[in-house]
PDB file of C-alpha atoms in Angstrom:
ATOM      1  CA  MET A   1      31.461  96.056-253.303  1.00 42.00           C
ATOM      2  CA  LYS A   2      31.146  99.553-253.753  1.00 41.00           C
ATOM      3  CA  THR A   3      28.154  99.406-251.435  1.00 44.00           C
ATOM      4  CA  LEU A   4      30.408  98.215-248.376  1.00 39.00           C
ATOM      5  CA  PHE A   5      32.929 100.493-249.382  1.00 39.00           C
ATOM      6  CA  PHE A   6      30.667 103.228-248.836  1.00 40.00           C
ATOM      7  CA  THR A   7      28.839 102.309-245.945  1.00 41.00           C
ATOM      8  CA  CYS A   8      32.284 101.605-244.202  1.00 40.00           C
ATOM      9  CA  MET A   9      33.207 105.371-245.126  1.00 42.00           C
ATOM     10  CA  LEU A  10      29.746 106.687-244.466  1.00 40.00           C
ATOM     11  CA  VAL A  11      29.689 105.947-240.886  1.00 38.00           C
ATOM     12  CA  PRO A  12      32.994 107.055-239.850  1.00 42.00           C
ATOM     13  CA  TRP A  13      31.937 110.189-241.168  1.00 41.00           C
ATOM     14  CA  LEU A  14      28.744 110.577-239.681  1.00 38.00           C
ATOM     15  CA  MET A  15      30.002 109.860-236.375  1.00 40.00           C
ATOM     16  CA  ALA A  16      32.419 112.560-236.564  1.00 42.00           C
ATOM     17  CA  ALA A  17      29.914 115.243-237.638  1.00 42.00           C
ATOM     18  CA  SER A  18      27.480 113.614-234.716  1.00 40.00           C
ATOM     19  CA  ALA A  19      31.216 114.499-232.263  1.00 40.00           C
ATOM     20  CA  ARG A  20      31.676 118.442-233.612  1.00 40.00           C
ATOM     21  CA  THR A  21      28.097 118.618-233.203  1.00 39.00           C
ATOM     22  CA  PHE A  22      27.708 118.263-229.975  1.00 36.00           C
ATOM     23  CA  ASP A  23      30.641 119.482-228.936  1.00 40.00           C
ATOM     24  CA  HIS A  24      29.764 122.862-230.832  1.00 37.00           C
ATOM     25  CA  ASN A  25      25.970 122.438-229.044  1.00 38.00           C
ATOM     26  CA  SER A  26      27.989 121.908-225.423  1.00 35.00           C
ATOM     27  CA  GLN A  27      29.820 125.211-225.871  1.00 34.00           C
ATOM     28  CA  LEU A  28      26.198 127.063-226.346  1.00 33.00           C
ATOM     29  CA  ILE A  29      25.161 125.524-222.677  1.00 32.00           C
ATOM     30  CA  PRO A  30      27.053 126.529-219.997  1.00 35.00           C
ATOM     31  CA  GLY A  31      27.940 124.236-217.358  1.00 37.00           C
ATOM     32  CA  SER A  32      27.269 121.446-220.085  1.00 37.00           C
ATOM     33  CA  LEU A  33      29.399 118.642-220.422  1.00 38.00           C
ATOM     34  CA  ALA A  34      31.088 116.866-222.973  1.00 43.00           C
ATOM     35  CA  GLY A  35      30.381 113.648-224.905  1.00 43.00           C
ATOM     36  CA  SER A  36      32.622 111.301-222.890  1.00 43.00           C
ATOM     37  CA  GLN A  37      31.343 113.281-219.755  1.00 41.00           C
ATOM     38  CA  LEU A  38      27.835 113.305-220.513  1.00 36.00           C
ATOM     39  CA  ASN A  39      27.994 109.130-219.840  1.00 43.00           C
ATOM     40  CA  GLY A  40      29.453 109.399-216.560  1.00 44.00           C
ATOM     41  CA  TYR A  41      26.779 111.837-215.515  1.00 35.00           C
ATOM     42  CA  PHE A  42      23.701 110.267-216.732  1.00 35.00           C
ATOM     43  CA  SER A  43      25.227 106.355-214.866  1.00 42.00           C
ATOM     44  CA  ASP A  44      25.972 108.367-211.684  1.00 43.00           C
ATOM     45  CA  TYR A  45      22.394 109.973-212.369  1.00 37.00           C
ATOM     46  CA  LEU A  46      20.898 106.699-212.809  1.00 38.00           C
ATOM     47  CA  LYS A  47      23.025 105.145-210.100  1.00 41.00           C
ATOM     48  CA  SER A  48      21.619 107.874-207.239  1.00 39.00           C
ATOM     49  CA  LYS A  49      18.328 107.778-208.734  1.00 37.00           C
ATOM     50  CA  ARG A  50      18.002 104.324-207.612  1.00 40.00           C
ATOM     51  CA  ALA A  51      19.817 105.010-203.924  1.00 39.00           C
ATOM     52  CA  ARG A  52      17.734 107.752-203.859  1.00 36.00           C
ATOM     53  CA  ARG A  53      14.328 105.051-204.343  1.00 38.00           C
ATOM     54  CA  ALA A  54      15.531 102.592-201.914  1.00 41.00           C
ATOM     55  CA  LEU A  55      15.986 105.147-199.114  1.00 39.00           C
ATOM     56  CA  PRO A  56      13.184 104.424-196.067  1.00 41.00           C
ATOM     57  CA  PRO A  57      10.228 107.125-196.112  1.00 43.00           C
ATOM     58  CA  ALA A  58      10.779 110.128-194.071  1.00 38.00           C
ATOM     59  CA  ASP A  59       8.971 110.026-190.616  1.00 39.00           C
ATOM     60  CA  GLU A  60       5.500 111.473-190.574  1.00 39.00           C
ATOM     61  CA  PRO A  61       4.832 114.373-189.098  1.00 39.00           C
ATOM     62  CA  ASP A  62       3.428 114.199-185.709  1.00 41.00           C
ATOM     63  CA  ASP A  63      -0.468 114.787-185.390  1.00 42.00           C
ATOM     64  CA  ASN A  64      -0.552 115.516-182.004  1.00 39.00           C
ATOM     65  CA  PRO A  65       2.248 118.138-181.416  1.00 38.00           C
ATOM     66  CA  ILE A  66       2.494 120.035-177.977  1.00 37.00           C
ATOM     67  CA  THR A  67       0.292 123.158-178.337  1.00 40.00           C
ATOM     68  CA  ALA A  68       0.662 126.328-175.886  1.00 39.00           C
ATOM     69  CA  GLU A  69      -2.824 125.070-174.578  1.00 40.00           C
ATOM     70  CA  ALA A  70      -1.457 122.174-173.722  1.00 45.00           C
ATOM     71  CA  ASP A  71      -2.261 120.980-169.554  1.00 52.00           C
ATOM     72  CA  ALA A  72       1.263 120.845-167.961  1.00 54.00           C
ATOM     73  CA  ALA A  73       0.751 118.174-165.936  1.00 56.00           C
ATOM     74  CA  ASP A  74       0.901 116.211-169.283  1.00 53.00           C
ATOM     75  CA  LEU A  75       4.647 116.571-169.519  1.00 61.00           C
ATOM     76  CA  PRO A  76       7.269 115.983-166.867  1.00 80.00           C
ATOM     77  CA  THR A  77       8.018 118.276-164.402  1.00 90.00           C
ATOM     78  CA  CYS A  78      12.128 118.637-164.983  1.00 91.00           C
ATOM     79  CA  LEU A  79      11.190 119.420-168.869  1.00 90.00           C
ATOM     80  CA  LEU A  80       8.984 122.743-167.675  1.00 90.00           C
ATOM     81  CA  CYS A  81      10.621 123.753-164.636  1.00 95.00           C
ATOM     82  CA  VAL A  82      14.559 123.737-164.067  1.00 95.00           C
ATOM     83  CA  CYS A  83      15.598 121.468-161.437  1.00 95.00           C
ATOM     84  CA  LEU A  84      18.839 121.561-159.736  1.00 93.00           C
ATOM     85  CA  THR A  85      19.563 119.399-156.958  1.00 90.00           C
ATOM     86  CA  GLY A  86      17.597 120.002-154.272  1.00 94.00           C
ATOM     87  CA  SER A  87      15.574 122.797-156.163  1.00 97.00           C
ATOM     88  CA  VAL A  88      12.260 122.924-158.118  1.00 97.00           C
ATOM     89  CA  TYR A  89      12.277 126.371-159.903  1.00 97.00           C
ATOM     90  CA  CYS A  90       9.106 126.209-162.327  1.00 96.00           C
ATOM     91  CA  GLU A  91       8.117 130.585-162.740  1.00 94.00           C
ATOM     92  CA  GLU A  92       5.501 131.682-164.823  1.00 94.00           C
ATOM     93  CA  VAL A  93       5.185 127.796-166.972  1.00 93.00           C
ATOM     94  CA  SER A  94       3.986 127.691-170.170  1.00 88.00           C
ATOM     95  CA  PRO A  95       1.568 125.657-170.557  1.00 88.00           C
ATOM     96  CA  ASP A  96      -0.241 127.001-167.465  1.00 93.00           C
ATOM     97  CA  MET A  97       0.620 124.932-164.309  1.00 95.00           C
ATOM     98  CA  THR A  98      -2.940 124.351-162.659  1.00 96.00           C
ATOM     99  CA  SER A  99      -1.476 122.361-160.115  1.00 96.00           C
ATOM    100  CA  ILE A 100       1.458 120.945-157.584  1.00 96.00           C
ATOM    101  CA  PRO A 101       3.658 119.339-160.428  1.00 94.00           C
ATOM    102  CA  THR A 102       5.445 115.878-159.330  1.00 94.00           C
ATOM    103  CA  LEU A 103       8.791 116.421-157.754  1.00 95.00           C
ATOM    104  CA  PRO A 104      11.608 114.456-157.207  1.00 93.00           C
ATOM    105  CA  LYS A 105      12.226 113.069-154.091  1.00 91.00           C
ATOM    106  CA  GLU A 106      14.935 114.822-152.759  1.00 93.00           C
ATOM    107  CA  THR A 107      13.720 118.216-153.366  1.00 96.00           C
ATOM    108  CA  ALA A 108      14.224 120.757-150.735  1.00 98.00           C
ATOM    109  CA  TYR A 109      13.037 123.692-151.814  1.00 98.00           C
ATOM    110  CA  LEU A 110      10.435 124.585-154.655  1.00 98.00           C
ATOM    111  CA  TYR A 111       9.715 127.902-156.517  1.00 98.00           C
ATOM    112  CA  ALA A 112       6.595 128.028-158.081  1.00 98.00           C
ATOM    113  CA  ARG A 113       5.342 131.209-158.146  1.00 98.00           C
ATOM    114  CA  PHE A 114       3.178 133.533-161.171  1.00 98.00           C
ATOM    115  CA  ASN A 115       1.698 130.113-162.443  1.00 97.00           C
ATOM    116  CA  LYS A 116      -2.288 129.418-162.094  1.00 97.00           C
ATOM    117  CA  ILE A 117      -2.243 126.637-159.458  1.00 98.00           C
ATOM    118  CA  ARG A 118      -5.434 126.511-158.076  1.00 98.00           C
ATOM    119  CA  LYS A 119      -5.844 124.150-155.378  1.00 98.00           C
ATOM    120  CA  ILE A 120      -3.520 122.129-152.975  1.00 98.00           C
ATOM    121  CA  LYS A 121      -4.422 118.817-152.148  1.00 97.00           C
ATOM    122  CA  ASN A 122      -2.996 116.379-149.273  1.00 97.00           C
ATOM    123  CA  LYS A 123      -1.287 114.192-151.801  1.00 96.00           C
ATOM    124  CA  ASP A 124       0.658 117.017-153.789  1.00 97.00           C
ATOM    125  CA  PHE A 125       3.746 116.932-150.843  1.00 97.00           C
ATOM    126  CA  ALA A 126       3.224 113.476-148.973  1.00 95.00           C
ATOM    127  CA  GLN A 127       5.829 112.130-150.475  1.00 94.00           C
ATOM    128  CA  ILE A 128       8.258 114.733-150.226  1.00 95.00           C
ATOM    129  CA  VAL A 129       9.374 115.038-146.377  1.00 95.00           C
ATOM    130  CA  THR A 130      12.689 116.892-147.545  1.00 97.00           C
ATOM    131  CA  LEU A 131      10.955 119.950-148.242  1.00 98.00           C
ATOM    132  CA  LYS A 132      12.054 123.445-146.592  1.00 98.00           C
ATOM    133  CA  ARG A 133      10.997 125.903-148.291  1.00 98.00           C
ATOM    134  CA  ILE A 134       7.409 126.210-150.415  1.00 98.00           C
ATOM    135  CA  ASP A 135       7.029 129.795-152.706  1.00 98.00           C
ATOM    136  CA  LEU A 136       3.415 129.808-154.147  1.00 98.00           C
ATOM    137  CA  THR A 137       3.591 133.517-154.608  1.00 98.00           C
ATOM    138  CA  GLY A 138       1.106 134.844-157.482  1.00 98.00           C
ATOM    139  CA  ASN A 139      -1.113 132.193-157.959  1.00 98.00           C
ATOM    140  CA  LEU A 140      -4.965 131.371-158.250  1.00 98.00           C
ATOM    141  CA  ILE A 141      -4.941 129.280-154.964  1.00 98.00           C
ATOM    142  CA  SER A 142      -8.200 129.076-153.455  1.00 98.00           C
ATOM    143  CA  GLU A 143      -8.375 126.187-151.387  1.00 97.00           C
ATOM    144  CA  ILE A 144      -5.311 123.911-149.308  1.00 98.00           C
ATOM    145  CA  GLU A 145      -6.804 120.636-148.539  1.00 96.00           C
ATOM    146  CA  ASP A 146      -6.183 120.988-144.055  1.00 91.00           C
ATOM    147  CA  GLY A 147      -3.832 117.945-143.973  1.00 94.00           C
ATOM    148  CA  ALA A 148      -1.527 119.593-146.956  1.00 97.00           C
ATOM    149  CA  PHE A 149       1.358 120.269-145.493  1.00 97.00           C
ATOM    150  CA  SER A 150       1.143 117.834-142.450  1.00 95.00           C
ATOM    151  CA  LYS A 151       4.024 115.472-143.469  1.00 96.00           C
ATOM    152  CA  LEU A 152       6.029 118.544-143.878  1.00 97.00           C
ATOM    153  CA  THR A 153       8.013 117.957-140.483  1.00 97.00           C
ATOM    154  CA  LEU A 154      11.390 119.965-141.794  1.00 98.00           C
ATOM    155  CA  LEU A 155       8.986 123.033-143.620  1.00 98.00           C
ATOM    156  CA  GLU A 156      10.454 126.013-142.575  1.00 98.00           C
ATOM    157  CA  GLU A 157       9.589 129.152-145.059  1.00 98.00           C
ATOM    158  CA  LEU A 158       6.401 129.191-146.793  1.00 98.00           C
ATOM    159  CA  SER A 159       5.066 131.773-148.655  1.00 98.00           C
ATOM    160  CA  LEU A 160       1.489 131.902-149.979  1.00 98.00           C
ATOM    161  CA  ALA A 161       1.031 135.364-151.076  1.00 98.00           C
ATOM    162  CA  GLU A 162      -0.818 137.073-153.724  1.00 98.00           C
ATOM    163  CA  ASN A 163      -3.540 134.533-154.225  1.00 98.00           C
ATOM    164  CA  GLN A 164      -7.253 133.679-153.685  1.00 98.00           C
ATOM    165  CA  LEU A 165      -7.332 132.153-149.854  1.00 98.00           C
ATOM    166  CA  VAL A 166     -10.405 132.877-147.449  1.00 98.00           C
ATOM    167  CA  LYS A 167      -9.076 130.342-144.878  1.00 96.00           C
ATOM    168  CA  LEU A 168      -5.579 128.733-143.743  1.00 97.00           C
ATOM    169  CA  PRO A 169      -5.163 124.867-143.412  1.00 95.00           C
ATOM    170  CA  ALA A 170      -2.977 123.651-140.707  1.00 95.00           C
ATOM    171  CA  LEU A 171       0.877 124.542-140.364  1.00 97.00           C
ATOM    172  CA  PRO A 172       3.657 122.626-139.755  1.00 96.00           C
ATOM    173  CA  ALA A 173       5.263 123.201-136.547  1.00 96.00           C
ATOM    174  CA  LYS A 174       8.796 123.896-137.563  1.00 97.00           C
ATOM    175  CA  LEU A 175       7.530 127.234-139.640  1.00 98.00           C
ATOM    176  CA  THR A 176      10.045 130.264-139.142  1.00 98.00           C
ATOM    177  CA  SER A 177       8.755 132.437-141.438  1.00 98.00           C
ATOM    178  CA  PHE A 178       4.804 132.550-143.643  1.00 98.00           C
ATOM    179  CA  ASN A 179       3.776 135.028-145.969  1.00 98.00           C
ATOM    180  CA  ALA A 180       0.351 135.007-146.448  1.00 98.00           C
ATOM    181  CA  ASN A 181      -0.088 138.893-147.922  1.00 98.00           C
ATOM    182  CA  TYR A 182      -2.910 139.936-150.197  1.00 98.00           C
ATOM    183  CA  ASN A 183      -5.457 137.055-150.096  1.00 98.00           C
ATOM    184  CA  LYS A 184      -8.953 137.063-148.966  1.00 98.00           C
ATOM    185  CA  LEU A 185      -8.799 136.034-145.180  1.00 98.00           C
ATOM    186  CA  LYS A 186     -10.969 137.002-142.992  1.00 96.00           C
ATOM    187  CA  THR A 187     -10.942 136.095-138.823  1.00 96.00           C
ATOM    188  CA  LYS A 188     -13.693 133.265-139.237  1.00 96.00           C
ATOM    189  CA  GLY A 189     -10.643 131.599-141.608  1.00 96.00           C
ATOM    190  CA  VAL A 190      -7.697 131.704-139.896  1.00 95.00           C
ATOM    191  CA  LYS A 191      -8.076 129.106-136.470  1.00 89.00           C
ATOM    192  CA  ALA A 192      -7.635 130.540-133.397  1.00 83.00           C
ATOM    193  CA  ASN A 193      -5.113 128.234-132.737  1.00 88.00           C
ATOM    194  CA  ALA A 194      -3.587 128.300-136.059  1.00 94.00           C
ATOM    195  CA  PHE A 195      -0.107 129.857-135.227  1.00 97.00           C
ATOM    196  CA  LYS A 196      -0.205 128.476-131.532  1.00 94.00           C
ATOM    197  CA  LYS A 197       2.472 125.781-132.111  1.00 94.00           C
ATOM    198  CA  LEU A 198       4.560 127.468-134.335  1.00 97.00           C
ATOM    199  CA  THR A 199       7.172 128.153-131.204  1.00 96.00           C
ATOM    200  CA  LYS A 200      10.305 129.842-134.042  1.00 97.00           C
ATOM    201  CA  LEU A 201       7.924 131.224-136.034  1.00 98.00           C
ATOM    202  CA  VAL A 202      10.232 134.883-136.654  1.00 98.00           C
ATOM    203  CA  ASN A 203       8.207 136.473-139.759  1.00 98.00           C
ATOM    204  CA  LEU A 204       4.538 136.528-139.596  1.00 98.00           C
ATOM    205  CA  TYR A 205       3.299 138.562-143.072  1.00 98.00           C
ATOM    206  CA  LEU A 206      -0.896 138.882-143.120  1.00 98.00           C
ATOM    207  CA  SER A 207      -1.066 142.069-144.898  1.00 98.00           C
ATOM    208  CA  ASP A 208      -3.802 143.277-147.582  1.00 98.00           C
ATOM    209  CA  ASN A 209      -5.878 140.713-146.175  1.00 98.00           C
ATOM    210  CA  MET A 210     -10.122 140.959-144.596  1.00 98.00           C
ATOM    211  CA  LEU A 211      -8.585 140.286-140.771  1.00 98.00           C
ATOM    212  CA  GLU A 212     -11.256 141.776-138.386  1.00 97.00           C
ATOM    213  CA  ALA A 213      -9.186 140.751-135.783  1.00 95.00           C
ATOM    214  CA  VAL A 214      -5.508 140.391-134.350  1.00 96.00           C
ATOM    215  CA  PRO A 215      -4.729 136.317-134.321  1.00 95.00           C
ATOM    216  CA  TYR A 216      -2.430 134.769-131.864  1.00 95.00           C
ATOM    217  CA  ILE A 217       0.705 136.078-132.005  1.00 96.00           C
ATOM    218  CA  PRO A 218       4.020 133.188-130.796  1.00 96.00           C
ATOM    219  CA  GLU A 219       6.035 134.758-128.474  1.00 94.00           C
ATOM    220  CA  SER A 220       9.205 134.031-131.259  1.00 97.00           C
ATOM    221  CA  VAL A 221       7.763 136.810-133.513  1.00 97.00           C
ATOM    222  CA  ARG A 222       9.909 139.596-133.973  1.00 98.00           C
ATOM    223  CA  SER A 223       8.005 141.028-137.553  1.00 98.00           C
ATOM    224  CA  LEU A 224       4.439 140.655-137.777  1.00 98.00           C
ATOM    225  CA  HIS A 225       2.964 142.574-140.533  1.00 98.00           C
ATOM    226  CA  LEU A 226      -1.085 143.212-140.514  1.00 98.00           C
ATOM    227  CA  GLN A 227      -1.410 146.460-142.624  1.00 98.00           C
ATOM    228  CA  ASN A 228      -4.231 146.936-145.084  1.00 98.00           C
ATOM    229  CA  ASN A 229      -6.898 144.750-143.090  1.00 98.00           C
ATOM    230  CA  ASN A 230     -10.353 145.791-141.210  1.00 98.00           C
ATOM    231  CA  ILE A 231      -8.949 145.484-137.593  1.00 97.00           C
ATOM    232  CA  THR A 232     -11.375 147.988-135.616  1.00 96.00           C
ATOM    233  CA  GLU A 233      -9.392 146.982-132.028  1.00 94.00           C
ATOM    234  CA  VAL A 234      -6.446 145.976-130.211  1.00 95.00           C
ATOM    235  CA  ASN A 235      -7.350 144.118-126.782  1.00 92.00           C
ATOM    236  CA  VAL A 236      -5.052 143.942-123.456  1.00 92.00           C
ATOM    237  CA  ASP A 237      -4.099 140.516-124.232  1.00 93.00           C
ATOM    238  CA  THR A 238      -3.908 140.707-127.935  1.00 94.00           C
ATOM    239  CA  PHE A 239       0.592 141.775-127.485  1.00 95.00           C
ATOM    240  CA  CYS A 240       0.335 141.575-123.681  1.00 94.00           C
ATOM    241  CA  ARG A 241      -1.148 139.618-120.592  1.00 92.00           C
ATOM    242  CA  SER A 242      -4.041 141.433-118.666  1.00 90.00           C
ATOM    243  CA  ASN A 243      -3.002 138.732-115.263  1.00 91.00           C
ATOM    244  CA  ASP A 244       1.162 139.890-115.708  1.00 92.00           C
ATOM    245  CA  THR A 245       1.868 143.265-115.399  1.00 88.00           C
ATOM    246  CA  TYR A 246       5.784 142.424-115.745  1.00 92.00           C
ATOM    247  CA  TYR A 247       5.311 140.237-118.693  1.00 93.00           C
ATOM    248  CA  LEU A 248       7.224 141.512-121.190  1.00 94.00           C
ATOM    249  CA  ARG A 249       7.852 140.847-125.597  1.00 93.00           C
ATOM    250  CA  PRO A 250      11.500 141.726-126.315  1.00 91.00           C
ATOM    251  CA  SER A 251      11.451 139.806-129.524  1.00 94.00           C
ATOM    252  CA  LEU A 252       8.678 141.688-130.843  1.00 96.00           C
ATOM    253  CA  ASN A 253      10.641 144.533-132.429  1.00 95.00           C
ATOM    254  CA  GLU A 254       8.111 144.851-135.853  1.00 97.00           C
ATOM    255  CA  VAL A 255       4.305 145.484-135.639  1.00 97.00           C
ATOM    256  CA  ARG A 256       2.536 146.966-138.883  1.00 98.00           C
ATOM    257  CA  LEU A 257      -0.943 147.797-138.442  1.00 98.00           C
ATOM    258  CA  ASP A 258      -1.353 150.816-140.401  1.00 97.00           C
ATOM    259  CA  GLY A 259      -4.449 150.573-142.958  1.00 98.00           C
ATOM    260  CA  ASN A 260      -6.770 149.414-140.498  1.00 98.00           C
ATOM    261  CA  PRO A 261      -9.352 151.159-138.982  1.00 97.00           C
ATOM    262  CA  VAL A 262      -8.013 150.681-135.101  1.00 97.00           C
ATOM    263  CA  VAL A 263      -7.280 154.301-133.765  1.00 97.00           C
ATOM    264  CA  LEU A 264      -4.094 152.516-131.593  1.00 96.00           C
ATOM    265  CA  SER A 265      -4.083 156.029-129.120  1.00 94.00           C
ATOM    266  CA  LYS A 266      -7.315 154.651-127.403  1.00 94.00           C
ATOM    267  CA  TYR A 267      -5.369 151.714-126.128  1.00 93.00           C
ATOM    268  CA  PRO A 268      -2.268 152.903-124.569  1.00 89.00           C
ATOM    269  CA  ASP A 269      -2.146 150.679-122.169  1.00 91.00           C
ATOM    270  CA  ASN A 270      -1.870 147.496-124.490  1.00 93.00           C
ATOM    271  CA  PHE A 271       1.460 148.121-125.333  1.00 94.00           C
ATOM    272  CA  THR A 272       3.363 148.123-122.715  1.00 93.00           C
ATOM    273  CA  CYS A 273       5.029 145.027-122.816  1.00 95.00           C
ATOM    274  CA  MET A 274       6.131 146.205-126.142  1.00 94.00           C
ATOM    275  CA  LYS A 275      10.024 147.783-126.613  1.00 91.00           C
ATOM    276  CA  VAL A 276       8.209 149.678-129.741  1.00 93.00           C
ATOM    277  CA  LEU A 277       4.939 150.772-130.662  1.00 94.00           C
ATOM    278  CA  PRO A 278       2.815 149.490-133.353  1.00 97.00           C
ATOM    279  CA  VAL A 279       3.557 151.808-136.628  1.00 97.00           C
ATOM    280  CA  GLY A 280      -0.863 152.729-137.396  1.00 97.00           C
ATOM    281  CA  LYS A 281      -2.886 155.170-136.673  1.00 95.00           C
ATOM    282  CA  TYR A 282      -2.913 157.304-133.486  1.00 94.00           C
ATOM    283  CA  ARG A 283      -5.270 160.081-134.519  1.00 89.00           C
TER     284      ARG A 283
END
C-alpha cells in the first residue's frame, strides 16, 4: 500500500520536473517551441513530409536543348523572325539562317538581311505569290536557280546586294527596283536580255562588281549605278541609238560610271540623247 502511494506521488512530480526542464531548455535555443507547440509542429511536419512524398517527380531536364549551333531551319519561322501582318523580318538571326525560311502564305514583304543564306532554290518562293519586296542584302548567296523568282508576278523590289553572285537569274517583269551592288558579277554572268523585259524598272544598281560592259538598260530606268566595275568603253548604242539621231532619253537622270577604266570624253557623241552626262572619268 505504501509502495502504491509512493508511486502515485512520484509520477506527477517527475512529469512536473520534466516540464520545467523542457521549458528551461527551450528558452536557451532561439526560436524553440514550447511543449504543447512542439507536438503540433511534429504533427504538421509529418503531414508535410507525407505530402511531399506524394508529389509527382519534377520534369527531367531536356537532354537536347537548343544551342547557338542549332540549325535555324529546325525552328518555326515566326519564332526566329518577327512576323507582322504581311511582313517577315529575319535580320541577323541566331542560330545561323543558311537558307530561305518557310514563309506564311500571305507574306508580301521579306527582310532577311545579314544572315548566312547561300543559295536560293526554285521551291523557296514558289508558294508565296503575294511577295512585293524581297531584301536579302548581306548574305552569302552565290547561286540562284533560274526559276527562283518566276512565280513572283507581283514582285516590285528585289535587293541582292552584298552577296557573292557571279550571275543573275531571270527576273520578274514587274520589278521597279533591282539592287545587286557588291557582288562578283561579270558581263558573261548577266544575259544580254536580263533587263530587256523589265519595262517598269526605275532603279538599277550594279555597282562594285566586275562588269566589263554596260548591260541593256530599259527605257524606264531613271537611276543607273555602275560605279566601280571594269567597264572600258561606251558604244553609241549603250544609251542612245545609232540609227535614230532624234532619239531622246529624258527619264534617265542619273548615271554613275565613276571608278571604271573608261574615259568618257572619248565618246562625246554617245550621250547626245541624254539630258545629263554620266558621272565618271573624262580625262
